[in-house]
Short mmCIF file of C-alpha atoms and ligand atoms in Angstrom, two decimals:
data_model
loop_
_atom_site.label_atom_id
_atom_site.label_comp_id
_atom_site.label_asym_id
_atom_site.label_seq_id
_atom_site.Cartn_x
_atom_site.Cartn_y
_atom_site.Cartn_z
CA MET A 1 -0.04 -0.06 0.02
CA SER A 2 1.21 3.31 -0.99
CA ASP A 3 0.33 6.83 0.67
CA ASP A 4 0.51 8.27 -2.76
CA LEU A 5 -2.50 6.40 -4.08
CA PRO A 6 -5.70 8.18 -4.58
CA ARG A 7 -8.14 7.32 -1.66
CA LEU A 8 -11.77 6.97 -2.25
CA GLY A 9 -14.17 7.80 0.61
CA HIS A 10 -17.91 8.04 0.89
CA TRP A 11 -20.57 10.61 -0.25
CA ILE A 12 -23.05 11.46 2.67
CA GLY A 13 -25.31 14.42 2.92
CA GLY A 14 -24.49 16.01 -0.42
CA LYS A 15 -20.55 16.04 0.10
CA ALA A 16 -17.51 13.83 0.03
CA VAL A 17 -16.38 12.29 3.35
CA THR A 18 -12.86 10.91 3.50
CA ASP A 19 -13.29 8.89 6.42
CA GLU A 20 -9.53 8.94 7.29
CA SER A 21 -9.63 6.33 10.12
CA ALA A 22 -11.22 3.73 8.05
CA THR A 23 -9.39 0.58 6.85
CA THR A 24 -8.97 0.25 3.18
CA GLY A 25 -8.98 -2.03 0.32
CA ASP A 26 -7.16 -2.07 -2.93
CA VAL A 27 -8.66 -1.03 -6.07
CA PHE A 28 -6.75 -2.67 -9.07
CA ASP A 29 -6.25 -1.63 -12.76
CA PRO A 30 -7.07 -5.05 -13.99
CA ALA A 31 -5.08 -4.31 -17.38
CA THR A 32 -1.78 -3.64 -15.67
CA GLY A 33 -2.45 -5.66 -12.43
CA ALA A 34 -1.26 -2.55 -10.54
CA VAL A 35 -2.97 -1.28 -7.37
CA ALA A 36 -4.35 2.03 -8.52
CA LYS A 37 -6.44 3.29 -5.60
CA GLN A 38 -7.37 2.77 -2.24
CA VAL A 39 -11.02 2.69 -1.02
CA ALA A 40 -12.08 3.42 2.48
CA LEU A 41 -14.20 0.46 4.09
CA ALA A 42 -17.01 1.96 6.28
CA ASP A 43 -17.71 0.51 9.72
CA ALA A 44 -21.08 0.51 11.23
CA ASP A 45 -20.73 4.03 12.73
CA THR A 46 -20.23 5.40 9.26
CA VAL A 47 -23.15 3.45 7.71
CA GLY A 48 -25.10 4.69 10.71
CA GLN A 49 -24.28 8.30 9.84
CA ALA A 50 -25.37 7.77 6.14
CA VAL A 51 -28.59 6.19 7.20
CA ALA A 52 -29.24 9.11 9.73
CA THR A 53 -28.55 11.54 7.00
CA ALA A 54 -30.90 9.84 4.57
CA ARG A 55 -33.48 9.53 7.18
CA ALA A 56 -33.47 13.28 7.89
CA ALA A 57 -33.64 14.14 4.20
CA TRP A 58 -36.55 11.91 3.97
CA ASP A 59 -38.55 13.44 7.04
CA ASP A 60 -37.47 16.94 6.28
CA GLY A 61 -38.36 17.02 2.57
CA TRP A 62 -38.07 14.37 -0.01
CA ARG A 63 -41.06 12.45 1.36
CA TRP A 64 -43.17 15.47 0.69
CA SER A 65 -41.49 16.60 -2.69
CA THR A 66 -44.00 16.98 -5.45
CA LEU A 67 -44.04 14.61 -8.40
CA THR A 68 -43.10 17.68 -10.76
CA GLN A 69 -40.11 18.51 -8.53
CA ARG A 70 -38.97 14.81 -8.64
CA ALA A 71 -39.39 14.48 -12.42
CA LYS A 72 -37.63 17.80 -12.97
CA VAL A 73 -34.34 16.51 -11.13
CA LEU A 74 -34.61 13.21 -12.80
CA PHE A 75 -34.62 14.94 -16.14
CA ALA A 76 -31.71 17.02 -15.11
CA PHE A 77 -29.82 13.87 -13.91
CA ARG A 78 -30.62 12.12 -17.26
CA GLU A 79 -28.91 15.12 -19.18
CA LEU A 80 -25.84 15.00 -16.93
CA VAL A 81 -25.33 11.41 -17.07
CA THR A 82 -25.79 11.50 -21.02
CA GLU A 83 -23.29 14.38 -21.04
CA HIS A 84 -20.64 12.48 -18.93
CA ARG A 85 -21.42 9.16 -20.58
CA ASP A 86 -17.93 8.69 -21.91
CA GLU A 87 -16.03 9.77 -18.69
CA LEU A 88 -18.39 7.31 -16.53
CA ALA A 89 -17.40 4.67 -18.98
CA ARG A 90 -13.69 5.26 -18.60
CA LEU A 91 -14.09 5.01 -14.91
CA ILE A 92 -15.57 1.63 -15.39
CA VAL A 93 -12.92 0.49 -17.67
CA ALA A 94 -10.27 1.64 -15.16
CA GLU A 95 -11.44 -0.38 -12.39
CA HIS A 96 -13.53 -3.18 -13.79
CA GLY A 97 -11.28 -3.82 -17.07
CA LYS A 98 -14.18 -4.30 -19.59
CA VAL A 99 -13.75 -2.75 -23.00
CA LEU A 100 -14.82 0.92 -23.56
CA ALA A 101 -17.75 0.03 -25.93
CA ASP A 102 -19.24 -2.39 -23.53
CA ALA A 103 -18.84 0.08 -20.61
CA THR A 104 -20.63 2.69 -22.73
CA GLY A 105 -23.38 0.08 -23.39
CA GLU A 106 -23.69 -0.41 -19.46
CA VAL A 107 -24.12 3.29 -18.79
CA GLN A 108 -26.79 3.54 -21.63
CA ARG A 109 -28.72 0.57 -20.15
CA GLY A 110 -28.59 2.41 -16.68
CA LEU A 111 -29.78 5.59 -18.38
CA GLU A 112 -32.66 3.81 -19.77
CA VAL A 113 -34.00 3.28 -16.08
CA VAL A 114 -33.43 6.91 -15.44
CA GLU A 115 -35.63 7.69 -18.44
CA PHE A 116 -38.24 5.28 -17.38
CA ALA A 117 -38.10 6.81 -13.74
CA CYS A 118 -38.81 10.32 -15.54
CA GLY A 119 -42.41 9.30 -16.06
CA ILE A 120 -42.96 8.99 -12.13
CA PRO A 121 -46.08 11.11 -12.14
CA HIS A 122 -47.76 8.74 -14.63
CA LEU A 123 -46.22 5.56 -12.84
CA LEU A 124 -47.48 6.65 -9.38
CA LYS A 125 -51.13 7.11 -10.49
CA GLY A 126 -53.53 5.24 -8.23
CA GLY A 127 -57.00 3.91 -8.98
CA PHE A 128 -60.32 5.66 -8.10
CA SER A 129 -63.78 4.15 -7.61
CA GLU A 130 -66.66 6.52 -7.29
CA GLN A 131 -69.80 5.73 -5.22
CA VAL A 132 -68.73 2.33 -3.93
CA SER A 133 -71.58 2.97 -1.57
CA THR A 134 -73.94 5.88 -1.15
CA GLY A 135 -71.71 9.02 -0.95
CA ILE A 136 -68.59 6.95 -0.67
CA ASP A 137 -65.53 6.70 -2.84
CA SER A 138 -62.64 4.46 -2.64
CA TYR A 139 -59.06 5.10 -3.97
CA SER A 140 -55.54 3.78 -3.84
CA ILE A 141 -52.31 5.49 -3.40
CA ARG A 142 -48.79 4.40 -3.29
CA GLN A 143 -46.26 6.00 -0.72
CA PRO A 144 -42.53 5.84 -0.34
CA LEU A 145 -40.98 3.51 2.23
CA GLY A 146 -38.33 5.78 3.90
CA VAL A 147 -34.61 4.91 3.46
CA VAL A 148 -33.80 2.25 1.24
CA ALA A 149 -30.42 0.61 0.50
CA GLY A 150 -28.83 -0.77 -2.62
CA ILE A 151 -25.85 -3.19 -2.39
CA THR A 152 -24.29 -3.91 -5.75
CA PRO A 153 -21.81 -6.27 -7.43
CA PHE A 154 -18.59 -5.47 -9.24
CA ASN A 155 -19.55 -6.38 -12.80
CA PHE A 156 -22.01 -3.62 -13.51
CA PRO A 157 -20.84 -0.68 -11.32
CA ALA A 158 -22.97 1.84 -13.08
CA MET A 159 -25.94 -0.20 -14.55
CA VAL A 160 -26.84 -2.31 -11.62
CA PRO A 161 -27.00 0.78 -9.05
CA MET A 162 -28.98 2.55 -11.99
CA TRP A 163 -31.53 -0.29 -11.75
CA MET A 164 -32.25 0.70 -8.32
CA PHE A 165 -31.87 4.32 -7.32
CA PRO A 166 -33.56 6.27 -10.04
CA LEU A 167 -36.87 4.61 -9.21
CA ALA A 168 -36.39 4.46 -5.50
CA ILE A 169 -35.74 8.13 -5.45
CA ALA A 170 -38.59 8.87 -7.99
CA CYS A 171 -40.99 7.04 -5.68
CA GLY A 172 -40.11 9.57 -2.86
CA ASN A 173 -37.50 7.50 -0.89
CA THR A 174 -33.98 8.46 0.17
CA PHE A 175 -31.16 6.01 -0.73
CA VAL A 176 -27.90 4.59 0.59
CA LEU A 177 -25.71 2.77 -1.97
CA LYS A 178 -23.13 0.41 -1.02
CA PRO A 179 -21.07 -0.42 -4.21
CA SER A 180 -18.65 -3.14 -4.84
CA GLU A 181 -15.31 -2.26 -3.25
CA LYS A 182 -13.52 -3.43 -6.33
CA ASP A 183 -14.98 -0.80 -8.62
CA PRO A 184 -16.15 2.13 -6.32
CA SER A 185 -15.44 5.20 -8.23
CA VAL A 186 -18.50 5.43 -10.67
CA GLY A 187 -20.91 5.43 -7.63
CA LEU A 188 -19.20 8.36 -6.13
CA ARG A 189 -19.32 10.34 -9.47
CA LEU A 190 -22.83 9.70 -10.08
CA ALA A 191 -23.55 11.09 -6.55
CA GLU A 192 -21.84 14.23 -7.87
CA LEU A 193 -24.02 14.34 -10.91
CA TRP A 194 -27.10 13.99 -8.62
CA ALA A 195 -25.94 17.16 -6.69
CA ASP A 196 -25.36 18.92 -9.99
CA ALA A 197 -28.93 17.96 -10.99
CA GLY A 198 -30.24 19.74 -7.90
CA LEU A 199 -31.24 16.60 -5.87
CA PRO A 200 -31.41 17.83 -2.20
CA ASP A 201 -28.55 16.94 0.02
CA GLY A 202 -28.99 13.44 1.86
CA VAL A 203 -31.50 12.05 -0.65
CA PHE A 204 -28.49 9.97 -2.47
CA ASN A 205 -25.63 8.77 -0.37
CA VAL A 206 -22.76 6.34 -1.09
CA VAL A 207 -20.97 4.30 1.62
CA ASN A 208 -17.99 2.17 0.48
CA GLY A 209 -17.21 -0.84 2.12
CA ALA A 210 -17.42 -4.58 2.38
CA ARG A 211 -19.13 -7.03 4.64
CA GLU A 212 -19.27 -4.95 7.87
CA ALA A 213 -20.92 -2.14 5.80
CA VAL A 214 -23.42 -4.56 4.28
CA ASP A 215 -24.36 -6.07 7.78
CA ALA A 216 -24.83 -2.61 9.20
CA LEU A 217 -27.30 -1.77 6.62
CA LEU A 218 -29.19 -5.11 6.77
CA THR A 219 -29.66 -4.82 10.54
CA HIS A 220 -30.16 -0.95 10.75
CA PRO A 221 -33.56 -0.27 12.05
CA GLU A 222 -33.85 2.85 9.99
CA VAL A 223 -33.52 0.87 6.67
CA ALA A 224 -36.93 0.05 5.23
CA ALA A 225 -35.91 -1.98 2.07
CA VAL A 226 -32.90 -3.64 0.65
CA SER A 227 -32.15 -4.16 -2.99
CA PHE A 228 -29.24 -6.53 -3.55
CA VAL A 229 -27.46 -7.88 -6.61
CA GLY A 230 -24.54 -10.27 -6.34
CA SER A 231 -23.62 -14.01 -5.84
CA THR A 232 -26.13 -16.48 -4.60
CA PRO A 233 -24.60 -17.15 -1.23
CA VAL A 234 -24.46 -13.44 -0.26
CA ALA A 235 -27.77 -13.04 -1.69
CA LYS A 236 -29.28 -15.78 0.48
CA HIS A 237 -27.62 -14.11 3.58
CA VAL A 238 -28.87 -10.70 2.60
CA PHE A 239 -32.34 -11.97 2.17
CA THR A 240 -32.29 -13.94 5.44
CA THR A 241 -30.72 -11.19 7.55
CA ALA A 242 -32.63 -8.20 6.24
CA THR A 243 -35.95 -10.11 6.43
CA GLU A 244 -35.32 -11.05 9.95
CA HIS A 245 -34.73 -7.52 10.56
CA GLY A 246 -38.19 -6.65 9.25
CA LYS A 247 -37.16 -5.26 6.02
CA ARG A 248 -38.75 -5.62 2.33
CA VAL A 249 -35.80 -7.31 0.31
CA GLN A 250 -35.14 -8.20 -3.35
CA ALA A 251 -31.86 -10.08 -3.58
CA LEU A 252 -30.83 -11.11 -7.03
CA GLY A 253 -27.90 -13.86 -7.01
CA GLY A 254 -25.99 -15.82 -9.48
CA ALA A 255 -26.44 -17.56 -12.53
CA LYS A 256 -25.69 -20.36 -14.97
CA ASN A 257 -27.29 -19.44 -18.29
CA HIS A 258 -27.90 -22.13 -21.07
CA MET A 259 -28.22 -21.69 -24.73
CA VAL A 260 -30.07 -24.44 -26.50
CA VAL A 261 -29.21 -24.98 -30.14
CA LEU A 262 -31.62 -26.97 -32.27
CA PRO A 263 -30.50 -28.81 -35.51
CA ASP A 264 -32.74 -26.60 -37.48
CA ALA A 265 -31.08 -23.34 -36.11
CA ASP A 266 -28.84 -21.14 -38.32
CA LEU A 267 -25.54 -22.27 -36.92
CA ASP A 268 -23.48 -19.17 -37.91
CA LEU A 269 -26.01 -17.03 -36.03
CA ALA A 270 -25.81 -19.46 -33.14
CA ALA A 271 -22.07 -19.41 -33.03
CA ASP A 272 -21.81 -15.63 -33.22
CA ALA A 273 -24.35 -15.49 -30.44
CA ALA A 274 -22.44 -18.21 -28.22
CA VAL A 275 -19.17 -16.09 -28.76
CA SER A 276 -20.58 -12.63 -27.83
CA ALA A 277 -22.83 -13.96 -24.95
CA GLY A 278 -19.98 -16.32 -23.72
CA TYR A 279 -16.97 -13.95 -23.83
CA GLY A 280 -18.42 -10.40 -23.73
CA SER A 281 -17.15 -8.64 -20.75
CA ALA A 282 -14.82 -11.68 -20.09
CA GLY A 283 -17.87 -13.72 -19.12
CA GLU A 284 -18.35 -11.68 -16.00
CA ARG A 285 -22.15 -10.94 -16.68
CA CYS A 286 -24.91 -12.51 -14.92
CA MET A 287 -26.81 -13.00 -18.12
CA ALA A 288 -23.61 -14.40 -19.83
CA ILE A 289 -24.11 -17.75 -21.58
CA SER A 290 -21.84 -20.14 -19.84
CA ALA A 291 -23.23 -23.52 -21.36
CA VAL A 292 -24.38 -24.27 -24.84
CA VAL A 293 -26.83 -27.29 -25.02
CA ALA A 294 -26.34 -28.69 -28.49
CA VAL A 295 -29.16 -31.12 -29.52
CA GLY A 296 -28.92 -33.88 -31.86
CA ASP A 297 -25.89 -33.60 -34.24
CA VAL A 298 -25.36 -29.82 -33.66
CA ALA A 299 -22.11 -30.09 -31.43
CA ASP A 300 -20.08 -31.68 -34.22
CA ARG A 301 -21.03 -28.73 -36.59
CA LEU A 302 -21.15 -25.91 -33.89
CA VAL A 303 -17.97 -26.46 -31.97
CA PRO A 304 -15.58 -25.94 -34.80
CA LEU A 305 -17.61 -22.61 -35.72
CA ILE A 306 -17.22 -21.28 -32.17
CA GLU A 307 -13.56 -22.27 -32.22
CA GLN A 308 -12.72 -20.43 -35.38
CA ARG A 309 -14.36 -17.27 -33.99
CA ILE A 310 -12.51 -17.17 -30.64
CA ALA A 311 -9.11 -18.00 -32.42
CA ASP A 312 -9.39 -14.41 -33.70
CA LEU A 313 -11.03 -12.67 -30.75
CA PRO A 314 -8.84 -9.55 -29.90
CA VAL A 315 -8.07 -9.58 -26.15
CA GLY A 316 -6.42 -6.63 -24.60
CA PRO A 317 -6.81 -3.56 -22.47
CA GLY A 318 -10.29 -1.99 -22.20
CA THR A 319 -9.06 1.46 -23.44
CA ASP A 320 -7.67 -0.05 -26.64
CA PRO A 321 -10.74 0.38 -29.29
CA THR A 322 -9.46 -2.81 -31.17
CA SER A 323 -9.94 -4.94 -27.94
CA GLU A 324 -13.25 -7.02 -27.86
CA MET A 325 -12.59 -8.65 -24.32
CA GLY A 326 -10.54 -7.22 -21.58
CA PRO A 327 -8.93 -8.64 -18.35
CA LEU A 328 -10.71 -10.21 -15.43
CA VAL A 329 -11.46 -8.00 -12.43
CA THR A 330 -8.78 -9.29 -10.03
CA GLY A 331 -5.80 -11.74 -10.19
CA GLU A 332 -7.57 -13.76 -7.55
CA HIS A 333 -10.72 -14.05 -9.78
CA ARG A 334 -8.66 -14.92 -12.70
CA ASP A 335 -6.83 -17.82 -10.95
CA ARG A 336 -10.08 -19.23 -9.60
CA VAL A 337 -11.68 -19.18 -13.18
CA ALA A 338 -8.56 -20.50 -14.84
CA GLY A 339 -8.54 -23.32 -12.27
CA TYR A 340 -11.83 -24.71 -13.61
CA LEU A 341 -9.87 -25.87 -16.90
CA ASP A 342 -7.89 -28.36 -14.68
CA VAL A 343 -11.32 -29.21 -12.91
CA ALA A 344 -12.80 -29.95 -16.23
CA VAL A 345 -10.16 -32.26 -17.27
CA GLU A 346 -10.22 -34.10 -13.92
CA ASP A 347 -14.03 -34.57 -14.34
CA GLY A 348 -13.72 -35.98 -17.77
CA ALA A 349 -14.46 -33.25 -20.20
CA THR A 350 -12.31 -32.03 -23.08
CA VAL A 351 -10.60 -28.70 -23.17
CA VAL A 352 -10.85 -27.44 -26.82
CA VAL A 353 -9.43 -24.00 -26.39
CA ASP A 354 -7.24 -23.11 -23.24
CA GLY A 355 -7.25 -19.32 -22.76
CA ARG A 356 -4.19 -19.62 -20.18
CA GLY A 357 -1.86 -19.42 -23.15
CA MET A 358 -2.81 -15.82 -24.00
CA ILE A 359 0.12 -13.54 -24.50
CA ALA A 360 -0.50 -10.03 -23.17
CA SER A 361 0.78 -6.98 -25.24
CA ALA A 362 3.79 -5.16 -24.02
CA GLY A 363 3.31 -3.09 -20.83
CA TYR A 364 0.32 -5.21 -19.86
CA GLU A 365 2.16 -8.47 -18.80
CA ASP A 366 1.01 -8.24 -15.33
CA GLY A 367 -2.77 -7.77 -16.03
CA PHE A 368 -5.44 -10.23 -15.03
CA TRP A 369 -5.68 -11.97 -18.35
CA LEU A 370 -7.29 -15.16 -19.42
CA GLY A 371 -8.25 -15.80 -23.03
CA PRO A 372 -11.48 -17.36 -24.17
CA CYS A 373 -11.70 -21.01 -23.06
CA LEU A 374 -14.01 -23.82 -24.67
CA VAL A 375 -14.68 -26.87 -22.98
CA ASP A 376 -16.62 -29.80 -24.89
CA HIS A 377 -18.34 -33.16 -23.66
CA VAL A 378 -19.42 -31.47 -20.58
CA GLU A 379 -21.91 -33.58 -18.44
CA PRO A 380 -24.40 -32.27 -16.03
CA GLY A 381 -23.15 -32.36 -12.65
CA MET A 382 -19.57 -31.87 -13.43
CA ARG A 383 -18.19 -28.92 -11.47
CA VAL A 384 -17.46 -26.79 -14.78
CA HIS A 385 -21.37 -27.05 -15.23
CA ALA A 386 -22.60 -27.19 -11.77
CA GLU A 387 -20.86 -24.14 -10.43
CA GLU A 388 -21.02 -20.48 -11.52
CA ILE A 389 -17.68 -19.70 -12.92
CA PHE A 390 -18.08 -16.08 -13.98
CA GLY A 391 -15.33 -15.86 -16.53
CA PRO A 392 -14.60 -16.64 -20.02
CA VAL A 393 -15.18 -20.35 -20.13
CA LEU A 394 -17.98 -21.70 -22.24
CA SER A 395 -18.98 -25.39 -21.69
CA VAL A 396 -20.87 -27.47 -24.48
CA LEU A 397 -23.12 -30.16 -23.32
CA ARG A 398 -24.55 -32.61 -25.75
CA VAL A 399 -28.16 -33.96 -25.51
CA ASP A 400 -30.24 -36.11 -27.99
CA THR A 401 -33.51 -34.43 -27.79
CA PHE A 402 -35.13 -30.96 -27.28
CA ASP A 403 -36.89 -32.51 -24.02
CA ALA A 404 -33.73 -33.45 -22.51
CA ALA A 405 -32.40 -30.00 -23.17
CA ILE A 406 -35.45 -28.56 -21.20
CA ASP A 407 -34.96 -31.16 -18.41
CA LEU A 408 -31.29 -30.28 -18.07
CA ILE A 409 -32.02 -26.52 -17.71
CA ASN A 410 -35.03 -27.18 -15.43
CA ALA A 411 -32.84 -29.15 -13.11
CA MET A 412 -30.24 -26.36 -12.39
CA PRO A 413 -30.76 -24.56 -9.17
CA PHE A 414 -30.24 -21.19 -11.04
CA GLY A 415 -32.88 -19.57 -13.25
CA ASN A 416 -31.59 -16.27 -14.35
CA GLY A 417 -31.60 -16.29 -18.29
CA THR A 418 -31.61 -18.63 -21.07
CA ALA A 419 -31.94 -18.90 -24.81
CA VAL A 420 -33.18 -21.11 -27.50
CA PHE A 421 -31.90 -20.95 -31.18
CA THR A 422 -34.22 -22.42 -33.72
CA THR A 423 -36.20 -21.69 -36.94
CA ASP A 424 -39.43 -23.44 -35.52
CA GLY A 425 -41.93 -21.08 -34.01
CA GLY A 426 -43.66 -23.91 -32.26
CA THR A 427 -40.36 -25.21 -30.49
CA ALA A 428 -39.68 -21.69 -29.33
CA ARG A 429 -43.13 -21.37 -27.92
CA ARG A 430 -43.02 -24.53 -26.02
CA PHE A 431 -39.50 -23.52 -24.71
CA GLN A 432 -40.91 -20.12 -23.55
CA ALA A 433 -43.78 -21.86 -21.76
CA GLU A 434 -41.87 -24.77 -20.05
CA ILE A 435 -38.44 -23.46 -19.14
CA GLU A 436 -38.18 -22.48 -15.51
CA VAL A 437 -36.13 -19.41 -15.92
CA GLY A 438 -36.94 -15.62 -15.50
CA MET A 439 -35.65 -14.23 -18.64
CA VAL A 440 -35.76 -16.17 -21.87
CA GLY A 441 -34.30 -15.16 -25.34
CA ILE A 442 -35.64 -16.69 -28.55
CA ASN A 443 -32.72 -16.37 -31.07
CA VAL A 444 -31.43 -13.67 -28.77
CA PRO A 445 -28.59 -14.72 -26.40
CA ILE A 446 -28.62 -11.98 -23.67
CA PRO A 447 -32.38 -11.32 -23.29
CA VAL A 448 -31.93 -8.34 -20.70
CA PRO A 449 -35.28 -6.80 -20.33
CA MET A 450 -35.96 -3.02 -21.29
CA ALA A 451 -36.29 -0.63 -18.40
CA TYR A 452 -40.19 -0.63 -18.64
CA TYR A 453 -40.12 -4.58 -18.17
CA SER A 454 -38.60 -5.87 -15.00
CA PHE A 455 -35.32 -7.72 -14.63
CA GLY A 456 -34.85 -10.79 -12.45
CA GLY A 457 -34.46 -14.54 -12.36
CA TRP A 458 -36.23 -17.43 -10.82
CA LYS A 459 -35.04 -20.06 -8.12
CA ASP A 460 -31.60 -19.47 -6.72
CA SER A 461 -31.05 -16.50 -8.79
CA LEU A 462 -33.63 -14.24 -6.88
CA PHE A 463 -34.80 -14.16 -3.34
CA GLY A 464 -37.93 -12.30 -2.79
CA ASP A 465 -41.06 -11.54 -4.88
CA THR A 466 -40.29 -8.48 -6.94
CA HIS A 467 -37.79 -8.00 -9.88
CA MET A 468 -35.87 -4.88 -10.64
CA HIS A 469 -37.14 -1.82 -12.37
CA GLY A 470 -40.24 -1.60 -14.59
CA ALA A 471 -43.62 -1.97 -12.84
CA ASP A 472 -42.08 -4.35 -10.15
CA GLY A 473 -39.43 -1.57 -9.22
CA VAL A 474 -42.28 0.91 -8.69
CA HIS A 475 -44.15 -1.72 -6.50
CA PHE A 476 -41.09 -2.51 -4.53
CA TYR A 477 -40.20 1.01 -3.62
CA THR A 478 -43.64 1.99 -2.54
CA ARG A 479 -46.36 0.67 -0.19
CA GLY A 480 -50.03 0.77 -1.05
CA LYS A 481 -52.69 2.46 0.91
CA VAL A 482 -56.43 2.39 0.20
CA VAL A 483 -58.80 5.17 1.29
CA THR A 484 -62.45 4.84 1.71
CA SER A 485 -63.80 8.43 1.92
CA ARG A 486 -67.36 9.79 2.63
CA TRP A 487 -68.18 13.47 2.01
CA THR A 488 -71.97 13.55 2.74
CA ASP A 489 -74.33 16.37 2.36
CA THR A 490 -76.80 14.84 4.59
CA SER A 491 -76.89 14.93 8.36
CA GLY A 492 -77.85 12.58 10.97
CA LEU A 493 -76.48 9.72 12.92
CA LYS A 494 -76.63 6.15 11.76
CA LEU A 495 -75.12 3.18 13.83
CA GLN A 496 -75.71 0.26 11.62
CA PHE A 497 -72.82 -1.63 9.76
CA PRO A 498 -72.10 -0.02 6.57
CA THR A 499 -73.55 -1.76 3.56
CA HIS A 500 -73.99 -0.94 0.00
CA GLU A 501 -77.80 -0.26 0.54
P1 NAD B 601 -20.63 -10.64 -4.42
O1 NAD B 601 -21.70 -11.48 -3.95
O2 NAD B 601 -19.09 -10.96 -3.95
O3 NAD B 601 -20.63 -9.02 -3.84
C1 NAD B 601 -21.74 -8.42 -3.98
C2 NAD B 601 -21.96 -7.38 -3.00
O4 NAD B 601 -21.94 -7.86 -1.80
C3 NAD B 601 -20.79 -6.47 -2.95
O5 NAD B 601 -21.28 -5.11 -2.59
C4 NAD B 601 -19.95 -6.90 -1.73
O6 NAD B 601 -19.19 -5.93 -1.23
C5 NAD B 601 -21.08 -7.65 -0.84
N1 NAD B 601 -20.42 -8.66 -0.24
C6 NAD B 601 -19.58 -9.73 -0.74
N2 NAD B 601 -19.42 -10.71 0.19
C7 NAD B 601 -20.19 -10.29 1.41
C8 NAD B 601 -20.57 -11.06 2.56
N3 NAD B 601 -19.92 -12.34 2.97
N4 NAD B 601 -21.35 -10.45 3.34
C9 NAD B 601 -22.09 -9.35 2.88
N5 NAD B 601 -21.77 -8.79 1.95
C10 NAD B 601 -20.89 -9.22 1.06
O7 NAD B 601 -20.65 -10.53 -5.93
P2 NAD B 601 -19.51 -9.98 -7.11
O8 NAD B 601 -18.48 -10.88 -7.14
O9 NAD B 601 -19.30 -8.48 -6.75
O10 NAD B 601 -20.44 -10.06 -8.40
C11 NAD B 601 -20.64 -11.18 -9.10
C12 NAD B 601 -21.80 -12.08 -8.73
O11 NAD B 601 -22.98 -11.14 -8.98
C13 NAD B 601 -22.09 -13.15 -9.64
O12 NAD B 601 -22.53 -14.13 -8.92
C14 NAD B 601 -23.09 -12.59 -10.69
O13 NAD B 601 -24.00 -13.74 -11.06
C15 NAD B 601 -24.03 -11.80 -9.58
N6 NAD B 601 -24.75 -11.02 -10.52
C16 NAD B 601 -26.23 -11.26 -10.40
C17 NAD B 601 -26.84 -10.41 -11.15
C18 NAD B 601 -28.50 -10.71 -11.30
O14 NAD B 601 -29.12 -9.89 -11.79
N7 NAD B 601 -28.95 -11.70 -10.78
C19 NAD B 601 -26.59 -9.19 -11.89
C20 NAD B 601 -25.16 -9.00 -11.68
C21 NAD B 601 -24.11 -9.85 -10.98
#
């Protein structure tokens, strides 16, 4: 650790907080392997300060802000994020390692949720029933919860927080974000942009940190709800702890996404899709395809097409516009992912392409590199298939029938995303009906829903009832109230039970 490195703190009450006494974590530049920054790791006291600040900002104002005022701030924030899109994308590349075009796309997908949230005056409209009984009307309203927390993973440091806070804030809540300690800069920069957009101090706060900060949020009595995205074991811990502490929780977990390729599919299209969805962002996407399920004789034709494509895949620093795939996020994660190639061989699979042989360009020798890896003859239950790898390792499983492909996917504990490649509409319809997965692609390998739909998986990929953004997001960040109201112009006392007569 060096005293010369930039040190990132928190954002509380509309200003940067350095938190000099906190312990720190290393933030790497994955392309060079160097420690580039230090980040403060908040303790429970610092988390308590952020929550108290958010609570005061709610009580003193944001709870009572008008819909017009909220929409105005959101529109201003939208303009600022658009204006700073390239800068935000470069911050992501510097700490995550993904290529610039991919990081720009991530910011764009986050912006789409901001744009959806700009429509909050419409989204919060309730229902009204006139004359439910004589002189009596009934109507429903949705109100904010209070302070809500967002805890996010390293792989989308801008987009995943933006699945959460635009809608939470638009719904009248105040927000405490706990970003991943691996790439904390972009959350802090978004906080500055909120301030520039005119968001009152204390409505959006960022506490950097790790487990201690998370546990402080999960147990804090003033936190009303928790949105979490990360790995399944942590999602389970977050769901259990926060619900035990009386909070509303949505906890999105890990994934193992399968792409089924039928013999009638366009195999060139399927090979392109497998490569882009398997190796884009170095496989560090919860919607990455990590397993191709080849039906019938497909594998013998498809595997060589995938192999050809990855032979020429440019892997290099995210800032180099010719790179299609960058490094992995840390050296530890790279080693863990690379270890699966030995595990695959031990379990009886065949390594067709071994990315450990990749040669980095000059100046980047110590980066966290792993080239694309392809493993064939994988069987269900092998560790390379049963476990989430979260790196550029694509497995190929061979099955005889379409039914066997559906059974294989439905037997998995995860249910985040999946895709089918076919030219037969009836087969595609059966797939969409029978598959036990929350997000389904038909000839689309990464079926990430648009902001006005909701994002979320099934089974061990999501704990809780509501998905992120779209109608579910509005529902999650508000609670319903139904008012029955009588304004009568007659006088007189009646004691009987109210009926519709
Ligand atoms: P992670 O679970 O390690 O970390 C996520 C967050 O939890 C971070 O903010 C981290 O600081 C915190 N955390 C980590 N360990 C903790 C612990 N023991 N107790 C309390 N908090 C803890 O996940 P990651 O490695 O940052 O991200 C990759 C994972 O996220 C993958 O499993 C991926 O599938 C998943 N993911 C899922 C989705 C989805 O929509 N389902 C989206 C993106 C990423």
